[in-house]
Amino acid sequence: MQKQFTVPGPVLDPKGSPYPGYSTKSILTYQRKAIKASPFRIKEWDFYQVTDRKMCLQFTIGHASYAGQVGIMFFDFEKGQMIAEKGTFLVLPFGSLHLPENAETDHVICYDKKDGKMRFEVTAGTKHLYCKWENFEADILLTRQNENSLVINVPFDESPRAFYYNHKINCMTATGTVSYNKQTYHFAPEDSFGILDWGRGVWPFHNEWYWSNGSGYIDNTIFGFNLGCGFGDTKNATENIVFYGDRTYKLGEVEFDLGDDYMQPWHIHDKEGRLDLTLTPSYDRTTRTKLLWVNNRCHQMFGEFRGWAILDDGTKLPIENLISFAEHAVNNW
C-alpha cells in the first residue's frame, strides 16, 4: 500500500532514516545537516531536459560528494547526432555547489567560472535555464502547465541511513534558443517540453534503474508520465504517475520489458492494467562516466511512444506518436 503525505514533515527521522511515502507537492523538509550517513555518500543533483520532436538539450549540476559535474549536452536524436557536449568534472565538491533544499521555492543556482557559466533561476511557475560555455549558449524558459508533480521519499535495503528524496516535475512547456557554431536552434512551446529531475539522498555504491518520462498533448490537453523501477524500496511509494490536465493519477509497480538489443522496442506496463506503452527507439544516447570511484553507464533511448493509459474514472487515453525517452542505468558511485 502506497503512503501519501498530505501534511508537512521532515524527510528524515532523528536517527537519519527516511519517512517513506510520496506526495504531489513539495511538502517535506529536506535538510542536508540532518543526514547521519558519511558525507562521502551524499548525492545531490538538479537535472533539466528540454526536448521537441527532434532535438534534446540537457543541463546538469550535481555531485556525489567526492565527484561532481556541471555540464550541458545538445543533440539531434532524429539524426542521431551529438551537436555539443560541454562542461567540467569536479573533484571533492561536497556541498560547495550550494544546491537548494527545496525544488519549488524561489532560488538561484549559479556556477560561474573561467571555463563557463550555468544558471538556474526558479520562481513561481517558471524555471529560467541559462548556459554559456565557450561558443555554446542556451537560454530557455520553462513554464509549468500542471501545478502537481511527483515527490517520493524511499529507503534502501542496504542501510537504514540510505534514502532517495526525489522530485520530478513534468508538463512544462519550453521556449528559447540554443546558439552554437554560428547556428541558432529554437524551442517553441507548441511542441517543446521540459522536465526536472531533482534528487537528494544517500545511495548505495552500486545501483541499477530503469526510468522513462514524457510530456505532450492529447486532444489539446497537457499529458505526461513518469515511470521507473530500481530506485530503492518502493513498497510505500512508487515513482509511477500519469498527469492529465491539472490532475494526477498514481500507479503501482511497472515493468520494463526489453531484450539485449536496446534499439528493439521496449514494452512498459503496470501490473494493474492501467498503462501500456511501447517505445520504438530511434537513437541511443549512451554515456559512460569514469572519475575516481565513479563508474556509471546509461543507455537513454529516444523514440516514439504508443499505447494507452486509464484514468481513475475509467477513461482510456490513447497515446500516439509521443516523442520521449526511456533509459537503463547501471551505476557504481
PDB file of N, CA and C in Angstrom, residues 103-193:
ATOM      1  N   ALA A 103      12.799  21.999  -4.213  1.00  0.00           N
ATOM      2  CA  ALA A 103      12.782  22.157  -5.669  1.00  0.00           C
ATOM      3  C   ALA A 103      11.836  23.247  -6.139  1.00  0.00           C
ATOM      4  N   GLU A 104      10.881  23.657  -5.286  1.00  0.00           N
ATOM      5  CA  GLU A 104       9.819  24.547  -5.747  1.00  0.00           C
ATOM      6  C   GLU A 104       9.908  25.969  -5.213  1.00  0.00           C
ATOM      7  N   THR A 105      10.564  26.180  -4.095  1.00  0.00           N
ATOM      8  CA  THR A 105      10.680  27.541  -3.585  1.00  0.00           C
ATOM      9  C   THR A 105      11.627  28.347  -4.471  1.00  0.00           C
ATOM     10  N   ASP A 106      11.444  29.668  -4.480  1.00  0.00           N
ATOM     11  CA  ASP A 106      12.282  30.530  -5.315  1.00  0.00           C
ATOM     12  C   ASP A 106      13.755  30.369  -4.940  1.00  0.00           C
ATOM     13  N   HIS A 107      14.600  30.198  -5.947  1.00  0.00           N
ATOM     14  CA  HIS A 107      16.034  30.078  -5.684  1.00  0.00           C
ATOM     15  C   HIS A 107      16.814  30.282  -6.973  1.00  0.00           C
ATOM     16  N   VAL A 108      18.106  30.471  -6.814  1.00  0.00           N
ATOM     17  CA  VAL A 108      19.031  30.585  -7.938  1.00  0.00           C
ATOM     18  C   VAL A 108      20.216  29.668  -7.670  1.00  0.00           C
ATOM     19  N   ILE A 109      20.579  28.861  -8.662  1.00  0.00           N
ATOM     20  CA  ILE A 109      21.808  28.073  -8.636  1.00  0.00           C
ATOM     21  C   ILE A 109      22.714  28.641  -9.713  1.00  0.00           C
ATOM     22  N   CYS A 110      23.944  28.952  -9.362  1.00  0.00           N
ATOM     23  CA  CYS A 110      24.825  29.563 -10.353  1.00  0.00           C
ATOM     24  C   CYS A 110      26.241  29.009 -10.236  1.00  0.00           C
ATOM     25  N   TYR A 111      26.741  28.491 -11.333  1.00  0.00           N
ATOM     26  CA  TYR A 111      28.154  28.123 -11.473  1.00  0.00           C
ATOM     27  C   TYR A 111      28.743  29.105 -12.471  1.00  0.00           C
ATOM     28  N   ASP A 112      29.710  29.906 -12.028  1.00  0.00           N
ATOM     29  CA  ASP A 112      30.280  30.950 -12.890  1.00  0.00           C
ATOM     30  C   ASP A 112      31.789  30.959 -12.689  1.00  0.00           C
ATOM     31  N   LYS A 113      32.495  30.286 -13.595  1.00  0.00           N
ATOM     32  CA  LYS A 113      33.951  30.183 -13.529  1.00  0.00           C
ATOM     33  C   LYS A 113      34.545  30.577 -14.878  1.00  0.00           C
ATOM     34  N   LYS A 114      35.866  30.515 -14.958  1.00  0.00           N
ATOM     35  CA  LYS A 114      36.525  30.867 -16.213  1.00  0.00           C
ATOM     36  C   LYS A 114      36.140  29.926 -17.352  1.00  0.00           C
ATOM     37  N   ASP A 115      35.877  28.660 -17.012  1.00  0.00           N
ATOM     38  CA  ASP A 115      35.579  27.699 -18.074  1.00  0.00           C
ATOM     39  C   ASP A 115      34.168  27.834 -18.619  1.00  0.00           C
ATOM     40  N   GLY A 116      33.231  28.372 -17.828  1.00  0.00           N
ATOM     41  CA  GLY A 116      31.869  28.513 -18.312  1.00  0.00           C
ATOM     42  C   GLY A 116      30.911  28.949 -17.224  1.00  0.00           C
ATOM     43  N   LYS A 117      29.666  29.169 -17.633  1.00  0.00           N
ATOM     44  CA  LYS A 117      28.638  29.632 -16.712  1.00  0.00           C
ATOM     45  C   LYS A 117      27.357  28.839 -16.933  1.00  0.00           C
ATOM     46  N   MET A 118      26.719  28.458 -15.817  1.00  0.00           N
ATOM     47  CA  MET A 118      25.401  27.843 -15.858  1.00  0.00           C
ATOM     48  C   MET A 118      24.576  28.419 -14.719  1.00  0.00           C
ATOM     49  N   ARG A 119      23.320  28.760 -15.031  1.00  0.00           N
ATOM     50  CA  ARG A 119      22.477  29.426 -14.042  1.00  0.00           C
ATOM     51  C   ARG A 119      21.047  28.909 -14.160  1.00  0.00           C
ATOM     52  N   PHE A 120      20.481  28.487 -13.019  1.00  0.00           N
ATOM     53  CA  PHE A 120      19.083  28.095 -12.930  1.00  0.00           C
ATOM     54  C   PHE A 120      18.382  29.085 -12.001  1.00  0.00           C
ATOM     55  N   GLU A 121      17.367  29.756 -12.507  1.00  0.00           N
ATOM     56  CA  GLU A 121      16.578  30.669 -11.685  1.00  0.00           C
ATOM     57  C   GLU A 121      15.147  30.149 -11.619  1.00  0.00           C
ATOM     58  N   VAL A 122      14.699  29.807 -10.412  1.00  0.00           N
ATOM     59  CA  VAL A 122      13.383  29.213 -10.205  1.00  0.00           C
ATOM     60  C   VAL A 122      12.491  30.208  -9.481  1.00  0.00           C
ATOM     61  N   THR A 123      11.346  30.509 -10.074  1.00  0.00           N
ATOM     62  CA  THR A 123      10.318  31.330  -9.440  1.00  0.00           C
ATOM     63  C   THR A 123       8.994  30.598  -9.572  1.00  0.00           C
ATOM     64  N   ALA A 124       7.946  31.165  -9.010  1.00  0.00           N
ATOM     65  CA  ALA A 124       6.639  30.511  -9.034  1.00  0.00           C
ATOM     66  C   ALA A 124       6.185  30.257 -10.473  1.00  0.00           C
ATOM     67  N   GLY A 125       6.091  28.998 -10.841  1.00  0.00           N
ATOM     68  CA  GLY A 125       5.558  28.630 -12.139  1.00  0.00           C
ATOM     69  C   GLY A 125       6.540  28.603 -13.286  1.00  0.00           C
ATOM     70  N   THR A 126       7.754  29.129 -13.106  1.00  0.00           N
ATOM     71  CA  THR A 126       8.716  29.164 -14.210  1.00  0.00           C
ATOM     72  C   THR A 126      10.104  28.750 -13.739  1.00  0.00           C
ATOM     73  N   LYS A 127      10.899  28.326 -14.717  1.00  0.00           N
ATOM     74  CA  LYS A 127      12.298  27.992 -14.468  1.00  0.00           C
ATOM     75  C   LYS A 127      13.102  28.534 -15.648  1.00  0.00           C
ATOM     76  N   HIS A 128      14.048  29.423 -15.351  1.00  0.00           N
ATOM     77  CA  HIS A 128      14.863  30.049 -16.383  1.00  0.00           C
ATOM     78  C   HIS A 128      16.237  29.388 -16.356  1.00  0.00           C
ATOM     79  N   LEU A 129      16.611  28.753 -17.462  1.00  0.00           N
ATOM     80  CA  LEU A 129      17.855  28.000 -17.567  1.00  0.00           C
ATOM     81  C   LEU A 129      18.777  28.710 -18.550  1.00  0.00           C
ATOM     82  N   TYR A 130      20.011  28.958 -18.100  1.00  0.00           N
ATOM     83  CA  TYR A 130      20.962  29.663 -18.967  1.00  0.00           C
ATOM     84  C   TYR A 130      22.322  28.989 -18.866  1.00  0.00           C
ATOM     85  N   CYS A 131      22.992  28.881 -20.012  1.00  0.00           N
ATOM     86  CA  CYS A 131      24.343  28.325 -20.041  1.00  0.00           C
ATOM     87  C   CYS A 131      25.161  29.026 -21.110  1.00  0.00           C
ATOM     88  N   LYS A 132      26.388  29.415 -20.753  1.00  0.00           N
ATOM     89  CA  LYS A 132      27.346  29.972 -21.717  1.00  0.00           C
ATOM     90  C   LYS A 132      28.663  29.241 -21.508  1.00  0.00           C
ATOM     91  N   TRP A 133      29.065  28.482 -22.519  1.00  0.00           N
ATOM     92  CA  TRP A 133      30.285  27.684 -22.412  1.00  0.00           C
ATOM     93  C   TRP A 133      31.033  27.770 -23.741  1.00  0.00           C
ATOM     94  N   GLU A 134      32.129  28.511 -23.729  1.00  0.00           N
ATOM     95  CA  GLU A 134      32.896  28.735 -24.957  1.00  0.00           C
ATOM     96  C   GLU A 134      31.961  29.301 -26.031  1.00  0.00           C
ATOM     97  N   ASN A 135      31.831  28.612 -27.170  1.00  0.00           N
ATOM     98  CA  ASN A 135      30.979  29.117 -28.249  1.00  0.00           C
ATOM     99  C   ASN A 135      29.567  28.543 -28.211  1.00  0.00           C
ATOM    100  N   PHE A 136      29.167  28.024 -27.057  1.00  0.00           N
ATOM    101  CA  PHE A 136      27.824  27.465 -26.874  1.00  0.00           C
ATOM    102  C   PHE A 136      27.031  28.355 -25.926  1.00  0.00           C
ATOM    103  N   GLU A 137      25.787  28.658 -26.286  1.00  0.00           N
ATOM    104  CA  GLU A 137      24.922  29.454 -25.418  1.00  0.00           C
ATOM    105  C   GLU A 137      23.489  28.942 -25.523  1.00  0.00           C
ATOM    106  N   ALA A 138      22.852  28.741 -24.371  1.00  0.00           N
ATOM    107  CA  ALA A 138      21.458  28.297 -24.320  1.00  0.00           C
ATOM    108  C   ALA A 138      20.697  29.175 -23.345  1.00  0.00           C
ATOM    109  N   ASP A 139      19.491  29.557 -23.726  1.00  0.00           N
ATOM    110  CA  ASP A 139      18.635  30.404 -22.898  1.00  0.00           C
ATOM    111  C   ASP A 139      17.207  29.882 -23.037  1.00  0.00           C
ATOM    112  N   ILE A 140      16.690  29.245 -21.975  1.00  0.00           N
ATOM    113  CA  ILE A 140      15.420  28.528 -22.038  1.00  0.00           C
ATOM    114  C   ILE A 140      14.525  28.956 -20.878  1.00  0.00           C
ATOM    115  N   LEU A 141      13.238  29.126 -21.153  1.00  0.00           N
ATOM    116  CA  LEU A 141      12.244  29.378 -20.117  1.00  0.00           C
ATOM    117  C   LEU A 141      11.247  28.227 -20.104  1.00  0.00           C
ATOM    118  N   LEU A 142      11.100  27.585 -18.947  1.00  0.00           N
ATOM    119  CA  LEU A 142      10.121  26.522 -18.755  1.00  0.00           C
ATOM    120  C   LEU A 142       8.942  27.067 -17.962  1.00  0.00           C
ATOM    121  N   THR A 143       7.727  26.732 -18.396  1.00  0.00           N
ATOM    122  CA  THR A 143       6.510  27.201 -17.733  1.00  0.00           C
ATOM    123  C   THR A 143       5.643  26.002 -17.378  1.00  0.00           C
ATOM    124  N   ARG A 144       5.288  25.878 -16.116  1.00  0.00           N
ATOM    125  CA  ARG A 144       4.511  24.733 -15.656  1.00  0.00           C
ATOM    126  C   ARG A 144       3.065  24.823 -16.137  1.00  0.00           C
ATOM    127  N   GLN A 145       2.537  23.672 -16.585  1.00  0.00           N
ATOM    128  CA  GLN A 145       1.152  23.581 -17.035  1.00  0.00           C
ATOM    129  C   GLN A 145       0.299  22.753 -16.074  1.00  0.00           C
ATOM    130  N   ASN A 146       0.911  22.130 -15.104  1.00  0.00           N
ATOM    131  CA  ASN A 146       0.218  21.357 -14.078  1.00  0.00           C
ATOM    132  C   ASN A 146       0.934  21.644 -12.767  1.00  0.00           C
ATOM    133  N   GLU A 147       0.203  22.146 -11.787  1.00  0.00           N
ATOM    134  CA  GLU A 147       0.853  22.537 -10.527  1.00  0.00           C
ATOM    135  C   GLU A 147       1.253  21.337  -9.683  1.00  0.00           C
ATOM    136  N   ASN A 148       0.799  20.148 -10.057  1.00  0.00           N
ATOM    137  CA  ASN A 148       1.180  18.940  -9.340  1.00  0.00           C
ATOM    138  C   ASN A 148       2.440  18.329  -9.944  1.00  0.00           C
ATOM    139  N   SER A 149       3.102  17.506  -9.164  1.00  0.00           N
ATOM    140  CA  SER A 149       4.328  16.843  -9.602  1.00  0.00           C
ATOM    141  C   SER A 149       4.446  15.527  -8.842  1.00  0.00           C
ATOM    142  N   LEU A 150       5.596  14.901  -8.904  1.00  0.00           N
ATOM    143  CA  LEU A 150       5.812  13.656  -8.171  1.00  0.00           C
ATOM    144  C   LEU A 150       6.963  13.827  -7.204  1.00  0.00           C
ATOM    145  N   VAL A 151       6.708  13.555  -5.936  1.00  0.00           N
ATOM    146  CA  VAL A 151       7.738  13.595  -4.902  1.00  0.00           C
ATOM    147  C   VAL A 151       7.730  12.241  -4.197  1.00  0.00           C
ATOM    148  N   ILE A 152       8.880  11.580  -4.135  1.00  0.00           N
ATOM    149  CA  ILE A 152       8.969  10.321  -3.405  1.00  0.00           C
ATOM    150  C   ILE A 152      10.102  10.400  -2.391  1.00  0.00           C
ATOM    151  N   ASN A 153       9.930   9.660  -1.312  1.00  0.00           N
ATOM    152  CA  ASN A 153      10.958   9.529  -0.280  1.00  0.00           C
ATOM    153  C   ASN A 153      11.027   8.054   0.079  1.00  0.00           C
ATOM    154  N   VAL A 154      12.117   7.396  -0.318  1.00  0.00           N
ATOM    155  CA  VAL A 154      12.181   5.943  -0.181  1.00  0.00           C
ATOM    156  C   VAL A 154      13.496   5.519   0.459  1.00  0.00           C
ATOM    157  N   PRO A 155      13.478   4.399   1.194  1.00  0.00           N
ATOM    158  CA  PRO A 155      14.712   3.852   1.773  1.00  0.00           C
ATOM    159  C   PRO A 155      15.385   2.884   0.809  1.00  0.00           C
ATOM    160  N   PHE A 156      16.586   2.457   1.180  1.00  0.00           N
ATOM    161  CA  PHE A 156      17.289   1.364   0.507  1.00  0.00           C
ATOM    162  C   PHE A 156      17.523   0.256   1.528  1.00  0.00           C
ATOM    163  N   ASP A 157      17.472  -0.979   1.060  1.00  0.00           N
ATOM    164  CA  ASP A 157      17.670  -2.112   1.961  1.00  0.00           C
ATOM    165  C   ASP A 157      19.090  -2.189   2.496  1.00  0.00           C
ATOM    166  N   GLU A 158      20.055  -1.598   1.776  1.00  0.00           N
ATOM    167  CA  GLU A 158      21.460  -1.765   2.140  1.00  0.00           C
ATOM    168  C   GLU A 158      21.838  -1.075   3.446  1.00  0.00           C
ATOM    169  N   SER A 159      21.121  -0.011   3.816  1.00  0.00           N
ATOM    170  CA  SER A 159      21.477   0.725   5.028  1.00  0.00           C
ATOM    171  C   SER A 159      20.263   1.488   5.545  1.00  0.00           C
ATOM    172  N   PRO A 160      20.064   1.531   6.879  1.00  0.00           N
ATOM    173  CA  PRO A 160      18.933   2.299   7.420  1.00  0.00           C
ATOM    174  C   PRO A 160      19.091   3.802   7.226  1.00  0.00           C
ATOM    175  N   ARG A 161      20.290   4.249   6.910  1.00  0.00           N
ATOM    176  CA  ARG A 161      20.522   5.682   6.713  1.00  0.00           C
ATOM    177  C   ARG A 161      20.610   6.065   5.234  1.00  0.00           C
ATOM    178  N   ALA A 162      20.344   5.111   4.365  1.00  0.00           N
ATOM    179  CA  ALA A 162      20.309   5.399   2.930  1.00  0.00           C
ATOM    180  C   ALA A 162      18.886   5.773   2.532  1.00  0.00           C
ATOM    181  N   PHE A 163      18.763   6.737   1.637  1.00  0.00           N
ATOM    182  CA  PHE A 163      17.438   7.183   1.202  1.00  0.00           C
ATOM    183  C   PHE A 163      17.555   7.913  -0.126  1.00  0.00           C
ATOM    184  N   TYR A 164      16.401   8.060  -0.773  1.00  0.00           N
ATOM    185  CA  TYR A 164      16.304   8.817  -2.020  1.00  0.00           C
ATOM    186  C   TYR A 164      15.086   9.725  -1.921  1.00  0.00           C
ATOM    187  N   TYR A 165      15.348  11.027  -1.855  1.00  0.00           N
ATOM    188  CA  TYR A 165      14.284  12.028  -1.852  1.00  0.00           C
ATOM    189  C   TYR A 165      14.309  12.688  -3.224  1.00  0.00           C
ATOM    190  N   ASN A 166      13.256  12.456  -4.008  1.00  0.00           N
ATOM    191  CA  ASN A 166      13.279  12.828  -5.422  1.00  0.00           C
ATOM    192  C   ASN A 166      12.023  13.600  -5.806  1.00  0.00           C
ATOM    193  N   HIS A 167      12.227  14.609  -6.614  1.00  0.00           N
ATOM    194  CA  HIS A 167      11.126  15.444  -7.097  1.00  0.00           C
ATOM    195  C   HIS A 167      11.229  15.509  -8.617  1.00  0.00           C
ATOM    196  N   LYS A 168      10.179  15.068  -9.299  1.00  0.00           N
ATOM    197  CA  LYS A 168      10.134  15.153 -10.759  1.00  0.00           C
ATOM    198  C   LYS A 168       8.965  16.038 -11.177  1.00  0.00           C
ATOM    199  N   ILE A 169       9.283  17.038 -11.984  1.00  0.00           N
ATOM    200  CA  ILE A 169       8.273  17.978 -12.466  1.00  0.00           C
ATOM    201  C   ILE A 169       8.140  17.807 -13.974  1.00  0.00           C
ATOM    202  N   ASN A 170       6.953  17.412 -14.404  1.00  0.00           N
ATOM    203  CA  ASN A 170       6.624  17.197 -15.812  1.00  0.00           C
ATOM    204  C   ASN A 170       5.829  18.373 -16.362  1.00  0.00           C
ATOM    205  N   CYS A 171       5.433  18.201 -17.617  1.00  0.00           N
ATOM    206  CA  CYS A 171       4.426  19.066 -18.248  1.00  0.00           C
ATOM    207  C   CYS A 171       4.790  20.538 -18.185  1.00  0.00           C
ATOM    208  N   MET A 172       6.060  20.853 -18.429  1.00  0.00           N
ATOM    209  CA  MET A 172       6.491  22.243 -18.547  1.00  0.00           C
ATOM    210  C   MET A 172       6.737  22.545 -20.021  1.00  0.00           C
ATOM    211  N   THR A 173       6.058  23.547 -20.557  1.00  0.00           N
ATOM    212  CA  THR A 173       6.338  23.954 -21.928  1.00  0.00           C
ATOM    213  C   THR A 173       7.634  24.750 -21.958  1.00  0.00           C
ATOM    214  N   ALA A 174       8.334  24.670 -23.093  1.00  0.00           N
ATOM    215  CA  ALA A 174       9.661  25.282 -23.210  1.00  0.00           C
ATOM    216  C   ALA A 174       9.699  26.251 -24.375  1.00  0.00           C
ATOM    217  N   THR A 175      10.361  27.371 -24.144  1.00  0.00           N
ATOM    218  CA  THR A 175      10.627  28.326 -25.207  1.00  0.00           C
ATOM    219  C   THR A 175      12.041  28.855 -25.034  1.00  0.00           C
ATOM    220  N   GLY A 176      12.736  29.104 -26.155  1.00  0.00           N
ATOM    221  CA  GLY A 176      14.086  29.636 -26.048  1.00  0.00           C
ATOM    222  C   GLY A 176      14.948  29.233 -27.220  1.00  0.00           C
ATOM    223  N   THR A 177      16.233  29.517 -27.081  1.00  0.00           N
ATOM    224  CA  THR A 177      17.166  29.304 -28.184  1.00  0.00           C
ATOM    225  C   THR A 177      18.451  28.649 -27.703  1.00  0.00           C
ATOM    226  N   VAL A 178      19.110  27.990 -28.641  1.00  0.00           N
ATOM    227  CA  VAL A 178      20.455  27.463 -28.461  1.00  0.00           C
ATOM    228  C   VAL A 178      21.299  27.977 -29.620  1.00  0.00           C
ATOM    229  N   SER A 179      22.457  28.547 -29.302  1.00  0.00           N
ATOM    230  CA  SER A 179      23.371  29.046 -30.333  1.00  0.00           C
ATOM    231  C   SER A 179      24.696  28.310 -30.221  1.00  0.00           C
ATOM    232  N   TYR A 180      25.164  27.797 -31.370  1.00  0.00           N
ATOM    233  CA  TYR A 180      26.416  27.039 -31.374  1.00  0.00           C
ATOM    234  C   TYR A 180      26.981  27.040 -32.790  1.00  0.00           C
ATOM    235  N   ASN A 181      28.273  27.372 -32.890  1.00  0.00           N
ATOM    236  CA  ASN A 181      28.954  27.374 -34.190  1.00  0.00           C
ATOM    237  C   ASN A 181      28.186  28.175 -35.244  1.00  0.00           C
ATOM    238  N   LYS A 182      27.746  29.362 -34.837  1.00  0.00           N
ATOM    239  CA  LYS A 182      27.060  30.306 -35.729  1.00  0.00           C
ATOM    240  C   LYS A 182      25.706  29.804 -36.223  1.00  0.00           C
ATOM    241  N   GLN A 183      25.154  28.799 -35.549  1.00  0.00           N
ATOM    242  CA  GLN A 183      23.802  28.337 -35.855  1.00  0.00           C
ATOM    243  C   GLN A 183      22.914  28.557 -34.643  1.00  0.00           C
ATOM    244  N   THR A 184      21.650  28.868 -34.898  1.00  0.00           N
ATOM    245  CA  THR A 184      20.683  29.082 -33.829  1.00  0.00           C
ATOM    246  C   THR A 184      19.543  28.082 -33.974  1.00  0.00           C
ATOM    247  N   TYR A 185      19.216  27.427 -32.867  1.00  0.00           N
ATOM    248  CA  TYR A 185      18.130  26.452 -32.815  1.00  0.00           C
ATOM    249  C   TYR A 185      17.047  27.005 -31.894  1.00  0.00           C
ATOM    250  N   HIS A 186      15.786  26.745 -32.231  1.00  0.00           N
ATOM    251  CA  HIS A 186      14.671  27.313 -31.480  1.00  0.00           C
ATOM    252  C   HIS A 186      13.816  26.207 -30.864  1.00  0.00           C
ATOM    253  N   PHE A 187      13.400  26.436 -29.628  1.00  0.00           N
ATOM    254  CA  PHE A 187      12.386  25.615 -28.975  1.00  0.00           C
ATOM    255  C   PHE A 187      11.117  26.451 -28.849  1.00  0.00           C
ATOM    256  N   ALA A 188       9.985  25.902 -29.297  1.00  0.00           N
ATOM    257  CA  ALA A 188       8.703  26.605 -29.258  1.00  0.00           C
ATOM    258  C   ALA A 188       7.740  25.856 -28.344  1.00  0.00           C
ATOM    259  N   PRO A 189       6.898  26.574 -27.588  1.00  0.00           N
ATOM    260  CA  PRO A 189       6.048  25.925 -26.584  1.00  0.00           C
ATOM    261  C   PRO A 189       4.987  24.992 -27.165  1.00  0.00           C
ATOM    262  N   GLU A 190       4.714  25.088 -28.457  1.00  0.00           N
ATOM    263  CA  GLU A 190       3.704  24.213 -29.052  1.00  0.00           C
ATOM    264  C   GLU A 190       4.130  22.749 -29.045  1.00  0.00           C
ATOM    265  N   ASP A 191       5.441  22.499 -29.153  1.00  0.00           N
ATOM    266  CA  ASP A 191       5.897  21.108 -29.221  1.00  0.00           C
ATOM    267  C   ASP A 191       7.175  20.856 -28.432  1.00  0.00           C
ATOM    268  N   SER A 192       7.501  21.759 -27.505  1.00  0.00           N
ATOM    269  CA  SER A 192       8.733  21.619 -26.717  1.00  0.00           C
ATOM    270  C   SER A 192       8.386  21.547 -25.234  1.00  0.00           C
ATOM    271  N   PHE A 193       9.009  20.598 -24.549  1.00  0.00           N
ATOM    272  CA  PHE A 193       8.660  20.346 -23.152  1.00  0.00           C
ATOM    273  C   PHE A 193       9.923  20.141 -22.318  1.00  0.00           C
TER     274      PHE A 193
END
